[in-house]
Coordinates of C-alpha atoms and ligand atoms in Angstrom, one line a residue:
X18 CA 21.1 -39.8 16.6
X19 CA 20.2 -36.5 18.0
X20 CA 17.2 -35.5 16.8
X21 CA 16.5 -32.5 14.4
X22 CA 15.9 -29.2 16.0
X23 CA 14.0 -26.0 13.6
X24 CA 15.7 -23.2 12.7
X25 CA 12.1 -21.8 12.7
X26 CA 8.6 -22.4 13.7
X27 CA 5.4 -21.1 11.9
X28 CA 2.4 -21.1 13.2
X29 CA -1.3 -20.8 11.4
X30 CA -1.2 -23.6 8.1
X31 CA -3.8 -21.5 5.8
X32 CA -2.4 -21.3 2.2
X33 CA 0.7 -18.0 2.8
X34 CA 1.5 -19.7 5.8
X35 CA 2.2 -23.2 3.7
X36 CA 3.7 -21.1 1.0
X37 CA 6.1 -19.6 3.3
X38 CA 7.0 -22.5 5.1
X39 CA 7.7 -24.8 1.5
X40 CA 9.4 -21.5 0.6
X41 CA 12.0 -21.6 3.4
X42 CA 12.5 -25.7 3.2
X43 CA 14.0 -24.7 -0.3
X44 CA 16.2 -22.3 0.9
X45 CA 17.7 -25.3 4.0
X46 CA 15.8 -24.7 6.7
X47 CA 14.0 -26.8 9.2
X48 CA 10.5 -25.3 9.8
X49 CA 8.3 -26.4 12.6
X50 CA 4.9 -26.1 12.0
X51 CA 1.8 -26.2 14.1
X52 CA -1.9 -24.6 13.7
X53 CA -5.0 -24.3 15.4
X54 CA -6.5 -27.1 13.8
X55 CA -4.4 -29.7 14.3
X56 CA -5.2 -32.1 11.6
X57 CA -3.9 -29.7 9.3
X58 CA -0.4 -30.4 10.4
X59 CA -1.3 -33.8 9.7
X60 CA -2.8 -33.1 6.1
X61 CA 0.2 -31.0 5.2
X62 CA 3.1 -33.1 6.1
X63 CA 0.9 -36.0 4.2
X64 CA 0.8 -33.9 1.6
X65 CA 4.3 -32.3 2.1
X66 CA 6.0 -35.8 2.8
X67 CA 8.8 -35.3 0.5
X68 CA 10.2 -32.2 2.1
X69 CA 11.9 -34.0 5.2
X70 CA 12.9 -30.2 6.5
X71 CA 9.2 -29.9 8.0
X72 CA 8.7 -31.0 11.7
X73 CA 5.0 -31.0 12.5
X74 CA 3.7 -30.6 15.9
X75 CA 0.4 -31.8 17.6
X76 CA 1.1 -29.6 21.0
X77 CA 2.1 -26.2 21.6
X78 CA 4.7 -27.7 24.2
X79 CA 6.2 -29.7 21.8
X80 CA 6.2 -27.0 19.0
X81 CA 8.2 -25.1 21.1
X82 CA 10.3 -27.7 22.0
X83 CA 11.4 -28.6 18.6
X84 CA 12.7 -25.2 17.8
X85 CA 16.7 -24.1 18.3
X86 CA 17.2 -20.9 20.4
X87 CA 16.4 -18.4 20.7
X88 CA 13.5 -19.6 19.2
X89 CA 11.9 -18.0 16.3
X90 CA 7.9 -18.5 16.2
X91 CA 6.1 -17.0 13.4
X92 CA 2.5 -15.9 13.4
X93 CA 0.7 -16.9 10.0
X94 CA -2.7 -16.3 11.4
X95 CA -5.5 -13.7 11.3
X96 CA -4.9 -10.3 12.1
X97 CA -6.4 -8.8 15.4
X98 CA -7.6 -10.4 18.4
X99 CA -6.3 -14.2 17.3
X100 CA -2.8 -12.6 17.3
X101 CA -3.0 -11.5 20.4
X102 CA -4.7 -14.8 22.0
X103 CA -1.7 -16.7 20.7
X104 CA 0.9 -14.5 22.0
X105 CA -0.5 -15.0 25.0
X106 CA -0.6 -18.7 24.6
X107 CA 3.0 -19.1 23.6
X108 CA 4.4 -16.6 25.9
X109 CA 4.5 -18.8 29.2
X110 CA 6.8 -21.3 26.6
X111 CA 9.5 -18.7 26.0
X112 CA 12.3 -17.7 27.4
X113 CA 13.7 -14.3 27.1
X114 CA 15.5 -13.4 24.1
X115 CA 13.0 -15.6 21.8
X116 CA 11.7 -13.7 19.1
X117 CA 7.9 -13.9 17.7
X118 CA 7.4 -12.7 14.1
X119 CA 3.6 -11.7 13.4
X120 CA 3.7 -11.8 9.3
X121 CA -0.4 -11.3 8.9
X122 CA -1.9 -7.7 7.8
X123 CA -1.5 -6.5 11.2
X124 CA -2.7 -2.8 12.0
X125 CA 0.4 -0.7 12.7
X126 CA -0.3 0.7 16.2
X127 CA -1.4 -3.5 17.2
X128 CA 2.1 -4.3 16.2
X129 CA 3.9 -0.7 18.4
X130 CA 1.4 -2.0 21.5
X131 CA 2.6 -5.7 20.9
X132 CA 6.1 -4.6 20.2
X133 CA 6.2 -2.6 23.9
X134 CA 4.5 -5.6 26.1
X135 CA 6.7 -8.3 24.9
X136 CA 9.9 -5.7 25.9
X137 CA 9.1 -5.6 28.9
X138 CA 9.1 -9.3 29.1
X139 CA 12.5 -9.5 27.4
X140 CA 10.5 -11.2 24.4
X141 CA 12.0 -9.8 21.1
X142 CA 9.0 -9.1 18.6
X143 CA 9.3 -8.3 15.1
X144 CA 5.8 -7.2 13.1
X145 CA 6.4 -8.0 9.2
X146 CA 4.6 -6.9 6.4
X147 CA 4.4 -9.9 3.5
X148 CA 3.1 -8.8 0.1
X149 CA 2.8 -11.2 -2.9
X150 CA 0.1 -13.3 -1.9
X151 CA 0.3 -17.0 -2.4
X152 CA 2.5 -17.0 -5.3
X153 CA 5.4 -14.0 -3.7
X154 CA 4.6 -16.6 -0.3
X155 CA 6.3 -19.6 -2.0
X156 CA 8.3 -18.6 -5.1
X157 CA 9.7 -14.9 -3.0
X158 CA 8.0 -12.4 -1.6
X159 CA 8.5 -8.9 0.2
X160 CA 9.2 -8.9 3.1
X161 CA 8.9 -5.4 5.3
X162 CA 10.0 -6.1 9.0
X163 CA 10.0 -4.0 11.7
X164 CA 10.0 -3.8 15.7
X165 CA 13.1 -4.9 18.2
X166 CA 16.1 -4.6 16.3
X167 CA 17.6 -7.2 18.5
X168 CA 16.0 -9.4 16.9
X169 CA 16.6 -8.9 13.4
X170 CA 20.0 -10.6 13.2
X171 CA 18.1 -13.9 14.4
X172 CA 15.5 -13.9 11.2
X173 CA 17.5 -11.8 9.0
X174 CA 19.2 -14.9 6.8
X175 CA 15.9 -16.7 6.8
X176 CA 13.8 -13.7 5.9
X177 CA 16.5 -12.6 3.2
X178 CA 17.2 -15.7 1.5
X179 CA 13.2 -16.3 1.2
X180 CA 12.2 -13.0 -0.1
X181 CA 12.0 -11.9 -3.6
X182 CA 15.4 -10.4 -5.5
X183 CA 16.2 -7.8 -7.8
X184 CA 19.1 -7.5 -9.4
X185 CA 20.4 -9.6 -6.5
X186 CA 19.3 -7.5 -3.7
X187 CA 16.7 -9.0 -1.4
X188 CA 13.1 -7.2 -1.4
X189 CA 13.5 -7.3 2.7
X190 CA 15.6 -5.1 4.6
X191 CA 15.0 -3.8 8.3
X192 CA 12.7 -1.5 8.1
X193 CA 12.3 0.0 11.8
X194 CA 11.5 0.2 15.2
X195 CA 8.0 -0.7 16.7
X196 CA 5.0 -0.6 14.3
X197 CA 7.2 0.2 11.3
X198 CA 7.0 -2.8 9.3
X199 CA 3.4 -3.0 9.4
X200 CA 2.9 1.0 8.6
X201 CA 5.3 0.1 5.5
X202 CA 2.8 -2.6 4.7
X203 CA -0.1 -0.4 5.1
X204 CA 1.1 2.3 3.0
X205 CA 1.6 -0.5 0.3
X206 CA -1.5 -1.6 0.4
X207 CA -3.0 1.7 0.5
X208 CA -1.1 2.5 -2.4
X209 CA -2.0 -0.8 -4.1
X210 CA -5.3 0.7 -3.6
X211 CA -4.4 3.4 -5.9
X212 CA -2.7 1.8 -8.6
X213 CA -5.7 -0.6 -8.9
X214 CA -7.9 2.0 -8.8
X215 CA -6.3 4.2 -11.5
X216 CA -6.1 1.0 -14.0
X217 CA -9.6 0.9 -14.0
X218 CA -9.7 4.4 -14.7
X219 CA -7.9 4.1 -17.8
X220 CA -9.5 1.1 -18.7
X221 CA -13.1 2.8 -18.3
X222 CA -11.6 5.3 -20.9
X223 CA -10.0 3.1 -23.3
X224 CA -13.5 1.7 -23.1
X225 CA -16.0 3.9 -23.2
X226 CA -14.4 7.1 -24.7
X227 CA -12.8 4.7 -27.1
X228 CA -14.8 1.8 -27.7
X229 CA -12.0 -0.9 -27.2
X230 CA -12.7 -4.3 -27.3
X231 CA -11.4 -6.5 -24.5
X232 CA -8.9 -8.4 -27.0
X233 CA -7.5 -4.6 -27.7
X234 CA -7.6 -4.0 -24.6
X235 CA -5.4 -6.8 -23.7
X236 CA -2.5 -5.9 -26.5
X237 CA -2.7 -2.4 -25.4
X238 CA -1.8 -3.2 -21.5
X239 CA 0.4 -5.6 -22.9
X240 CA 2.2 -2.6 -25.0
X241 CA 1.9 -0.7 -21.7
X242 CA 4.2 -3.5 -19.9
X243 CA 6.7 -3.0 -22.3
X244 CA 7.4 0.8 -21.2
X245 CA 7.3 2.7 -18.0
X246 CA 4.3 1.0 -16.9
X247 CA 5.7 -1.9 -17.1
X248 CA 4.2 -3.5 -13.2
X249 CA 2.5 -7.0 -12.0
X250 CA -0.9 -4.8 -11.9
X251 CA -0.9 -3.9 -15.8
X252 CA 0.0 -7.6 -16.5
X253 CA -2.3 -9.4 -14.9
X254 CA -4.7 -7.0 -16.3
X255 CA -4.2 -7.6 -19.4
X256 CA -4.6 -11.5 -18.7
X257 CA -7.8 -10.4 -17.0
X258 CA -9.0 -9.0 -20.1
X259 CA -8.6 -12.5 -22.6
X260 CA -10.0 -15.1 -19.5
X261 CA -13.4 -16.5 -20.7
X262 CA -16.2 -17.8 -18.9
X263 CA -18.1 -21.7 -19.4
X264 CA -20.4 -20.0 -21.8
X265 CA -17.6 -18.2 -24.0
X266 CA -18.3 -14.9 -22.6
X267 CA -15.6 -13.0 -21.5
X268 CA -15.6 -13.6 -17.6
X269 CA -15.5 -9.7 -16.9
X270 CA -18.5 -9.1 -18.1
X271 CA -20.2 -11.4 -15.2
X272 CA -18.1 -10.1 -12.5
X273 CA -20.2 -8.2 -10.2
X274 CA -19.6 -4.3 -10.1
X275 CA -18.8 -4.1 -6.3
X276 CA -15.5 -3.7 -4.7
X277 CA -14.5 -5.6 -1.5
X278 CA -11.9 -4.2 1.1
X279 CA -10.3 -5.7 4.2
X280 CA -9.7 -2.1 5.4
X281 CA -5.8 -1.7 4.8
X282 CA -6.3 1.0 2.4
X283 CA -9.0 2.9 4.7
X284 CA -6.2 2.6 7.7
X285 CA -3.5 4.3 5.3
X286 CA -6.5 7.1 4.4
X287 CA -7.6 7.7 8.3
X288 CA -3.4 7.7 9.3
X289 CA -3.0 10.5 6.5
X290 CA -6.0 12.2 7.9
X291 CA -4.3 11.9 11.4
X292 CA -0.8 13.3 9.9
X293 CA -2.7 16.1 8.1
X294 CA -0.8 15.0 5.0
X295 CA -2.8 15.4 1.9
X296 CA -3.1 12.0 0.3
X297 CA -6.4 12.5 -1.6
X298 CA -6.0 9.4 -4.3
X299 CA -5.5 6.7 -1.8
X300 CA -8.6 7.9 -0.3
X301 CA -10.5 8.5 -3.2
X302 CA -9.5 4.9 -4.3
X303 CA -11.0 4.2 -0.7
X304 CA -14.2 5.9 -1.9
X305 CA -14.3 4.6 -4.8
X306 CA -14.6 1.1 -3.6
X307 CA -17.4 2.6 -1.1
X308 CA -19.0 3.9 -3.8
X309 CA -19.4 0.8 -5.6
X310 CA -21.0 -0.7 -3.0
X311 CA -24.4 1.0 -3.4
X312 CA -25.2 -0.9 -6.2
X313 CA -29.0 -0.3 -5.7
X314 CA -28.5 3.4 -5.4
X315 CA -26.2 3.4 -8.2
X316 CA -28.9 1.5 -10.0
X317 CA -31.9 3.4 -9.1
X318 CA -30.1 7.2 -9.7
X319 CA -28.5 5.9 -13.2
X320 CA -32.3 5.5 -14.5
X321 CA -32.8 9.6 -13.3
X322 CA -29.5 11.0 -14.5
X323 CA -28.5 9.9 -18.0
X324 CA -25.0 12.1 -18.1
X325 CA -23.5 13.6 -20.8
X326 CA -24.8 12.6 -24.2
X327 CA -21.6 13.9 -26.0
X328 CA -19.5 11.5 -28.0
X329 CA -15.4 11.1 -28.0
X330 CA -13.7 13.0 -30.9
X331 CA -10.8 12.0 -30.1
X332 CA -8.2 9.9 -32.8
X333 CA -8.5 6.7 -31.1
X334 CA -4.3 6.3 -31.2
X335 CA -3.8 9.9 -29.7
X336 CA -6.5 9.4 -26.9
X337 CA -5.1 5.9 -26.4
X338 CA -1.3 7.8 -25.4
X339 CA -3.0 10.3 -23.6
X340 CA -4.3 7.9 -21.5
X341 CA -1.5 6.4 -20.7
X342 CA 0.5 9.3 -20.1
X343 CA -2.8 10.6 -17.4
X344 CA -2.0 6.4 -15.7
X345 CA 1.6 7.5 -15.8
X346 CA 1.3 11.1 -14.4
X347 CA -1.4 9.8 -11.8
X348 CA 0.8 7.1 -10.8
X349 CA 4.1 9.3 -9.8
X350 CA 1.3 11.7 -8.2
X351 CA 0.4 8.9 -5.9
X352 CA 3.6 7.3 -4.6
X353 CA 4.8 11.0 -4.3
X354 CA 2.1 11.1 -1.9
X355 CA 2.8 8.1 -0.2
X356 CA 6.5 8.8 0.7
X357 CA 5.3 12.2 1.9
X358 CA 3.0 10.5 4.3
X359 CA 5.8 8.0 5.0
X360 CA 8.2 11.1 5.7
X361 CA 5.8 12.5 7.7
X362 CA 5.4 9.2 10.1
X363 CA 9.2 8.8 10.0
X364 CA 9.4 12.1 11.4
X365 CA 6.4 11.6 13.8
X366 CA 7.1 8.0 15.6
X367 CA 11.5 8.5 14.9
X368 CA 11.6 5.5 13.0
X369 CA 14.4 6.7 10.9
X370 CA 12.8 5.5 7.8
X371 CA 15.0 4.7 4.8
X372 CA 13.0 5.3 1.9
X373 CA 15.4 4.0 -1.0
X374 CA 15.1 0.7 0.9
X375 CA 11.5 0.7 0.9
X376 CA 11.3 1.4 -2.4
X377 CA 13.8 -1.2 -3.2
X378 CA 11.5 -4.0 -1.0
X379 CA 8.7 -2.9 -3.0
X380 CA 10.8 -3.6 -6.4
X381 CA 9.6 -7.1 -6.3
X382 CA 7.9 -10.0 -4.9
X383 CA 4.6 -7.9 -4.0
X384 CA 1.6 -6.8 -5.5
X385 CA 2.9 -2.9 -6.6
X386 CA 6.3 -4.5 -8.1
X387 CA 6.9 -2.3 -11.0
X388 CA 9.9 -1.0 -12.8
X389 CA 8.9 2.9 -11.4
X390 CA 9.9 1.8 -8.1
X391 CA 13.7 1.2 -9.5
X392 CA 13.2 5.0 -10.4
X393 CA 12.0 6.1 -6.6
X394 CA 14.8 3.8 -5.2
X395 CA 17.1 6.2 -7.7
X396 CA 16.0 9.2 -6.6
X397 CA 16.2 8.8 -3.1
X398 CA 19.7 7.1 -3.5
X399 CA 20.9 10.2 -4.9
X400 CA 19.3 12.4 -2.6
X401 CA 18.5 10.6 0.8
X402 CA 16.7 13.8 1.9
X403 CA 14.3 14.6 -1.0
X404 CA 11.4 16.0 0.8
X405 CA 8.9 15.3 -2.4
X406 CA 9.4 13.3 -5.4
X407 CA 8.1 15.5 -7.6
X408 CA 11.0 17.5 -6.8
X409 CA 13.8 14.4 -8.4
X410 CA 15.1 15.5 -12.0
X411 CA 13.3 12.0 -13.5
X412 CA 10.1 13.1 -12.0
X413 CA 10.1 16.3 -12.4
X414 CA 11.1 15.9 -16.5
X415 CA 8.5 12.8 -16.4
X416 CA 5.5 15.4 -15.4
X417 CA 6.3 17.7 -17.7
X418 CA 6.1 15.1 -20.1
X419 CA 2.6 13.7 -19.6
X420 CA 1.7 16.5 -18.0
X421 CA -0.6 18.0 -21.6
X422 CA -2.0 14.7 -22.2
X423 CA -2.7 14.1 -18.2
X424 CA -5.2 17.2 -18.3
X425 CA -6.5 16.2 -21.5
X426 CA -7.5 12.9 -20.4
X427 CA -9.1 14.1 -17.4
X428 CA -10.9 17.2 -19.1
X429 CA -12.3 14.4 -21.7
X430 CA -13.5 12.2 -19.1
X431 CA -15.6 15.6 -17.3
X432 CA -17.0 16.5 -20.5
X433 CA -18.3 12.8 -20.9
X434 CA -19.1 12.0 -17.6
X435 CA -17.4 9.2 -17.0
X436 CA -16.1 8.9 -13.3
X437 CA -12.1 9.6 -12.6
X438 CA -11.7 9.7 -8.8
X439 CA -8.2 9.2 -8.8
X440 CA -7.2 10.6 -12.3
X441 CA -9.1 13.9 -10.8
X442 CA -7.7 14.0 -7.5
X443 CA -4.2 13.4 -8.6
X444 CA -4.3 16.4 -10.9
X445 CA -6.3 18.8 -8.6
X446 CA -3.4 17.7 -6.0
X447 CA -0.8 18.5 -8.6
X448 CA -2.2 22.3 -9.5
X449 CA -2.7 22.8 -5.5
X450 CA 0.7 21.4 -4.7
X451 CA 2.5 23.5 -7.2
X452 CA 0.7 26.6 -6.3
X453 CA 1.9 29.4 -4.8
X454 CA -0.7 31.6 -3.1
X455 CA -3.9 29.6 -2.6
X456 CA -7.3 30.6 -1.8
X457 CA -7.0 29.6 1.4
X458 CA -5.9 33.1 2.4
X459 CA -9.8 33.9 2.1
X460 CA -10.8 30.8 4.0
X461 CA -8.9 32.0 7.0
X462 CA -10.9 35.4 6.8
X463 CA -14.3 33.3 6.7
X464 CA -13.1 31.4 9.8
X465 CA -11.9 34.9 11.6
X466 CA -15.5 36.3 10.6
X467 CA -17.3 33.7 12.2
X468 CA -15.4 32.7 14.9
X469 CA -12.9 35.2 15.8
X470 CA -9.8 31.7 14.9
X471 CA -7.6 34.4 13.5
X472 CA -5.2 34.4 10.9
X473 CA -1.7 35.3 10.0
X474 CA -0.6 38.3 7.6
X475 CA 2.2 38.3 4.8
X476 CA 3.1 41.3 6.2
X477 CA 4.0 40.0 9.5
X478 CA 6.5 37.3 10.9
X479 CA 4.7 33.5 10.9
X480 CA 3.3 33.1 14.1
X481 CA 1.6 36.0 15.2
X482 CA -1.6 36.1 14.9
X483 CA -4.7 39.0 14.1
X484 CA -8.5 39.1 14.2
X485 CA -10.3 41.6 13.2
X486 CA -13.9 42.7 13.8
X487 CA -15.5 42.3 10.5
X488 CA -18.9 43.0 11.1
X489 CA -18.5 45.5 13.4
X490 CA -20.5 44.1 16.1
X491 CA -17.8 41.2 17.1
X492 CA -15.2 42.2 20.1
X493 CA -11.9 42.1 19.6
X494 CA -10.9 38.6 21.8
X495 CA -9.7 35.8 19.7
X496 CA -10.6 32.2 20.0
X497 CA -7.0 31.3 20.1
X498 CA -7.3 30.0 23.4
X499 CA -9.5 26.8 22.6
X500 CA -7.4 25.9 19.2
X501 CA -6.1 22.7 18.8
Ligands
LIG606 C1 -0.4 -8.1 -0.7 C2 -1.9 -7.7 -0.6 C3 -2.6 -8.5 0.4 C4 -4.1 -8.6 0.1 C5 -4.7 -7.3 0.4 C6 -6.1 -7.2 -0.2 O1 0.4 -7.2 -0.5 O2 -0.1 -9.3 -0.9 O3 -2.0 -6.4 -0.3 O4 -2.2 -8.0 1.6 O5 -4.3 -9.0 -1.1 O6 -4.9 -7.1 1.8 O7 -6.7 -6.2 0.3 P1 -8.2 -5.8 0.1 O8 -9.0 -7.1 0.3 O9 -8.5 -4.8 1.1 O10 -8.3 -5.4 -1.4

């Protein structure tokens, strides 16, 4: 009998990279697997022994060997350097028109550099974003691929008939050329960031404004997931809130106030930076983590500045909406922001981004899942060229909406002192975005003053540019010539 050949191989056996693999012998394929380690092939098919769909490997050679061609090889590993080590050690294997799928956190402009080398070798690369951690990893997750689009027709059934559905539709579609996939990823994450951070914004409120305890707190979220918050975040939150530790105590309360990040969110807050596109929450979520890292600081200045000593007035039930409508307004705030910065790359690298579609991968399967996204994907089906959210008919009627209680909640929070980085920023964004003449008009005369940059007049066609001598002891040349 002719012996078994993958559909697939998967490289890199840590715990996504198992999930994935399990995940795509239930959907009829044959994955070949191999890692680093090699016993760990060993351990999992021990472990793994009923799933007869698994061909383990000892040897890159026969890895390779094992799969059907082209070959598909999928990287499970560590972002960064590793990646690149094992291209490099698979590459002399491969013959052209095989196709090597990188599925770790990958930085967008590793996966554009990657995507170019292996071109020119006649390699087909694909750089996939994979959100859901272990649990989207074996039961569906989503799945954002991008890079050679000769390649997609190869990985396409496998990557659709693993990944997460809504209402029948697969959370994975091709996403772009290049780097694409893995920018989709990183504006997920950054925006993950943001959601995360804003939930424990309004919990802080519900809190300390309100005095909740964390059984309330639970039911409350829980109401929450009922309506148009409904999203994995707020759920598992509102698990969070009942788990208790060995000693009875709820386990919150021992969890050390400091934030980790692997730096996803911080690449999404330097690209918009880059861009010039103004997506202050995902970097204040950013900051907010740094923030909580100086716990000593923190510490020490807490003892010197006591805050506010004023006390919530508000009816406990009223607040309680407001808050959620502030979570709500601050949400829509923030994804508009991330398709602008998304529009924005589209534009920049001609990816040709569609954004329904990556509102629709978003839908489920990964950590943001949330009803709202069915609402973006809505939006942007009806008008494929909406240059701002804020500007769809839901939105728009949605803002106006919370929009009372959204400054209420924030004004409450200032007058108590208790820190809303994201609530804050999302509003302040909101009044500057929707803002006709801003203030900038006099910044432009400080920079003229000082440094001859010049500026442009309402009076006078864009483009043409004035200085003026302002102190009278300035000349009348511009610094036009060294602008960037
Ligand atoms: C996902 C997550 C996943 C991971 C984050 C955590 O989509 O499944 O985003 O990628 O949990 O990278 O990031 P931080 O450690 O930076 O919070």
């Amino acid at each position: 009998m002719a012996k078994e050949m993958a559909d697939i191989g998967l490289i890199g056996l840590a715990v996504m990279g198992q999930n994935l693999v399990l995940n795509m012998c239930d959907h009829g394929f044959t994955v070949s697997v191999f890692n680093r380690t090699v016993s760990k092939v060993d351990e999992f098919l021990k472990k793994e022994a009923n799933h007869k769909k698994i061909i383990g490997s000892h040897t890159l050679r026969e890895f390779i060997s094992s799969l059907k061609k082209p070959r598909k090889v999928m990287l499970m590993i560590k972002a960064g350097d590793p990646v690149d080590a094992f291209i490099d050690h698979i590459l002399p294997f491969l013959d052209k028109g095989d196709v090597i799928i990188d599925g770790g956190n990958s930085h967008f402009p590793d996966s554009q550099r990657r995507y170019e080398m292996l071109k020119s070798k006649g390699i087909l690369f694909i750089g996939t974003g994979i959100s859901g951690g272990e649990e989207g990893a074996r039961h569906g997750p989503s799945i954002m691929p991008g890079g050679n689009l000769d390649a997609w027709p190869h990985v396409k059934p496998i990557l659709q008939s693993i990944a997460a559905r809504v209402e029948g539709e697969p959370c994975c579609d091709w996403v772009g050329e290049g780097g694409a996939g893995h920018y989709v990823k990183m504006i997920h994450n950054g925006i993950e960031y943001g959601d995360m951070q804003l939930i424990c914004e309004a919990y802080d409120l519900l809190k300390k404004a309100l005095g909740f305890t964390y059984p309330e707190l639970s039911k409350i979220f829980q109401t929450w997931n009922q309506g148009e918050l409904n999203s994995y975040l707020i759920e598992i939150t509102s698990k969070i809130f009942t788990e208790i530790d060995t000693d009875k105590q709820p386990l919150l309360d021992k969890i050390l106030d400091v934030a980790g990040q692997k730096g996803t969110g911080k690449w999404t807050g330097i690209n918009a930076l880059d861009m010039g596109v103004p997506v202050t929450l995902i970097g204040e979520a950013v900051f907010a983590r740094c923030l909580s890292s100086l716990k000593e600081e923190r510490v020490a200045v807490s003892k010197v500045f006591k805050g506010p000593s004023e006390k919530c007035m508000q009816d406990k039930k009223v607040f309680t909406e407001a808050i959620q409508h502030a979570l709500y307004a601050s949400k829509i705030i923030s994804y508009a922001q991330g398709f602008m910065l998304i529009r924005h790359a589209s534009e920049a690298f001609k990816w040709k981004l569609n954004y329904g579609s990556i509102a629709l991968m978003w839908r489920g399967g990964c950590i943001i899942r949330s009803k709202f996204l069915g609402k973006i994907k809505e939006a942007f089906t009806k008008n494929p060229d909406l240059k701002n959210l804020l500007m769809d008919d839901f939105f728009k009627k949605e803002i106006r909406r919370t929009e009372k209680n959204f400054r209420l909640t924030v004004s409450e929070g200032i007058k108590l002192g208790i820190p809303l980085p994201c609530f804050s920023s999302a509003l302040t964004f909101f009044d500057g975005y929707r803002t006709e003449r801003l203030p900038a008009y006099l910044l432009q005369a400080q920079r003229d003053f000082f440094g001859a940059h010049t500026y442009e007049r309402v009076d006078k066609p864009r483009g043409e540019f004035f200085h003026t001598d302002w102190s009278g002891t300035g000349g009348i040349v511009s610094s036009s010539s060294y602008n960037v």
